[in-house]
Amino acid sequence: MRKYIIEREIPGVGKMDSAGLSGAAGKSNDVLSKLGPGIQWLESYVTDDKIVCVYLAEDEGLIRKHAADSGFPATHIREVRAIIDPSTAQG
């Protein structure tokens, strides 16, 4: 599977309480279970007006299907080409 970064522009999402975030995660999980093993949610980062999600998926189409079925917008979808961190600078 390929790794994707999904930006979801959702005004005011950073003000959601834990119950609201839990409900959103539950809704996402329900849709994921219906889509099958070709898509997996790894984690998400909530900012004031955006959620940035990391997913594994067979293709971008599954990401778009999840967005449509869950009602969570996929404003930008980007496939990860490489991962770097401080240890990448060895030498």
mmCIF file of C-alpha atoms in Angstrom:
data_model
loop_
_atom_site.group_PDB
_atom_site.id
_atom_site.type_symbol
_atom_site.label_atom_id
_atom_site.label_comp_id
_atom_site.label_asym_id
_atom_site.label_seq_id
_atom_site.Cartn_x
_atom_site.Cartn_y
_atom_site.Cartn_z
ATOM 1 C CA MET A 1 0.000 0.000 0.000
ATOM 2 C CA ARG A 2 1.027 3.614 -0.546
ATOM 3 C CA LYS A 3 1.196 6.292 2.145
ATOM 4 C CA TYR A 4 -0.866 9.477 1.760
ATOM 5 C CA ILE A 5 -1.167 12.795 3.564
ATOM 6 C CA ILE A 6 -4.718 14.159 3.489
ATOM 7 C CA GLU A 7 -5.537 17.760 4.414
ATOM 8 C CA ARG A 8 -9.120 18.259 5.528
ATOM 9 C CA GLU A 9 -10.161 21.904 5.836
ATOM 10 C CA ILE A 10 -12.831 21.999 8.546
ATOM 11 C CA PRO A 11 -13.378 25.476 10.030
ATOM 12 C CA GLY A 12 -13.335 25.440 13.838
ATOM 13 C CA VAL A 13 -12.327 21.787 14.163
ATOM 14 C CA GLY A 14 -9.671 22.710 16.728
ATOM 15 C CA LYS A 15 -12.440 23.759 19.117
ATOM 16 C CA MET A 16 -14.063 20.302 19.154
ATOM 17 C CA ASP A 17 -14.077 18.619 22.548
ATOM 18 C CA SER A 18 -12.968 15.034 23.134
ATOM 19 C CA ALA A 19 -16.523 13.726 22.630
ATOM 20 C CA GLY A 20 -16.739 15.444 19.247
ATOM 21 C CA LEU A 21 -13.354 14.123 18.156
ATOM 22 C CA SER A 22 -14.291 10.650 19.372
ATOM 23 C CA GLY A 23 -17.504 10.779 17.346
ATOM 24 C CA ALA A 24 -15.628 11.876 14.229
ATOM 25 C CA ALA A 25 -13.099 9.076 14.668
ATOM 26 C CA GLY A 26 -15.923 6.569 15.108
ATOM 27 C CA LYS A 27 -17.623 7.725 11.928
ATOM 28 C CA SER A 28 -14.347 7.450 10.033
ATOM 29 C CA ASN A 29 -13.746 3.947 11.411
ATOM 30 C CA ASP A 30 -17.235 2.829 10.361
ATOM 31 C CA VAL A 31 -16.609 3.921 6.778
ATOM 32 C CA LEU A 32 -13.142 2.349 6.762
ATOM 33 C CA SER A 33 -14.562 -0.994 7.868
ATOM 34 C CA LYS A 34 -17.001 -0.919 4.931
ATOM 35 C CA LEU A 35 -14.247 -0.058 2.438
ATOM 36 C CA GLY A 36 -12.207 -3.120 3.384
ATOM 37 C CA PRO A 37 -8.521 -3.872 3.878
ATOM 38 C CA GLY A 38 -7.241 -1.660 1.050
ATOM 39 C CA ILE A 39 -7.243 1.469 3.232
ATOM 40 C CA GLN A 40 -5.954 2.145 6.739
ATOM 41 C CA TRP A 41 -5.960 5.278 8.877
ATOM 42 C CA LEU A 42 -2.684 5.722 10.787
ATOM 43 C CA GLU A 43 -3.100 9.034 12.624
ATOM 44 C CA SER A 44 -4.334 12.595 12.348
ATOM 45 C CA TYR A 45 -3.229 15.996 13.596
ATOM 46 C CA VAL A 46 -5.892 18.551 14.531
ATOM 47 C CA THR A 47 -5.144 22.265 14.111
ATOM 48 C CA ASP A 48 -7.475 25.257 14.393
ATOM 49 C CA ASP A 49 -9.162 24.837 11.009
ATOM 50 C CA LYS A 50 -7.686 21.680 9.522
ATOM 51 C CA ILE A 51 -7.097 18.015 10.181
ATOM 52 C CA VAL A 52 -4.015 16.495 8.565
ATOM 53 C CA CYS A 53 -4.326 12.718 8.261
ATOM 54 C CA VAL A 54 -1.869 9.952 7.421
ATOM 55 C CA TYR A 55 -3.344 6.972 5.581
ATOM 56 C CA LEU A 56 -2.167 3.845 3.847
ATOM 57 C CA ALA A 57 -4.205 2.955 0.774
ATOM 58 C CA GLU A 58 -4.004 0.937 -2.392
ATOM 59 C CA ASP A 59 -4.800 4.052 -4.417
ATOM 60 C CA GLU A 60 -6.060 7.621 -4.195
ATOM 61 C CA GLY A 61 -9.524 6.535 -5.254
ATOM 62 C CA LEU A 62 -10.066 4.817 -1.901
ATOM 63 C CA ILE A 63 -9.068 8.017 -0.097
ATOM 64 C CA ARG A 64 -11.642 9.942 -2.152
ATOM 65 C CA LYS A 65 -14.312 7.274 -1.527
ATOM 66 C CA HIS A 66 -13.678 7.476 2.229
ATOM 67 C CA ALA A 67 -14.004 11.275 2.107
ATOM 68 C CA ALA A 68 -17.267 11.097 0.168
ATOM 69 C CA ASP A 69 -18.805 8.384 2.339
ATOM 70 C CA SER A 70 -17.703 9.862 5.675
ATOM 71 C CA GLY A 71 -18.520 13.480 4.843
ATOM 72 C CA PHE A 72 -15.006 14.595 5.818
ATOM 73 C CA PRO A 73 -13.523 16.670 2.974
ATOM 74 C CA ALA A 74 -10.258 15.653 1.365
ATOM 75 C CA THR A 75 -9.137 19.144 0.403
ATOM 76 C CA HIS A 76 -5.666 17.972 -0.661
ATOM 77 C CA ILE A 77 -4.361 14.436 -1.104
ATOM 78 C CA ARG A 78 -0.642 13.903 -1.535
ATOM 79 C CA GLU A 79 1.206 10.632 -1.927
ATOM 80 C CA VAL A 80 4.325 10.377 0.249
ATOM 81 C CA ARG A 81 7.397 9.757 -1.917
ATOM 82 C CA ALA A 82 9.999 9.533 0.849
ATOM 83 C CA ILE A 83 10.341 9.974 4.591
ATOM 84 C CA ILE A 84 13.210 11.879 6.157
ATOM 85 C CA ASP A 85 14.114 12.690 9.744
ATOM 86 C CA PRO A 86 17.210 14.011 11.572
ATOM 87 C CA SER A 87 19.039 10.718 11.047
ATOM 88 C CA THR A 88 18.751 11.203 7.259
ATOM 89 C CA ALA A 89 21.553 13.781 7.555
ATOM 90 C CA GLN A 90 24.178 11.197 8.555
ATOM 91 C CA GLY A 91 27.558 11.846 7.123
#
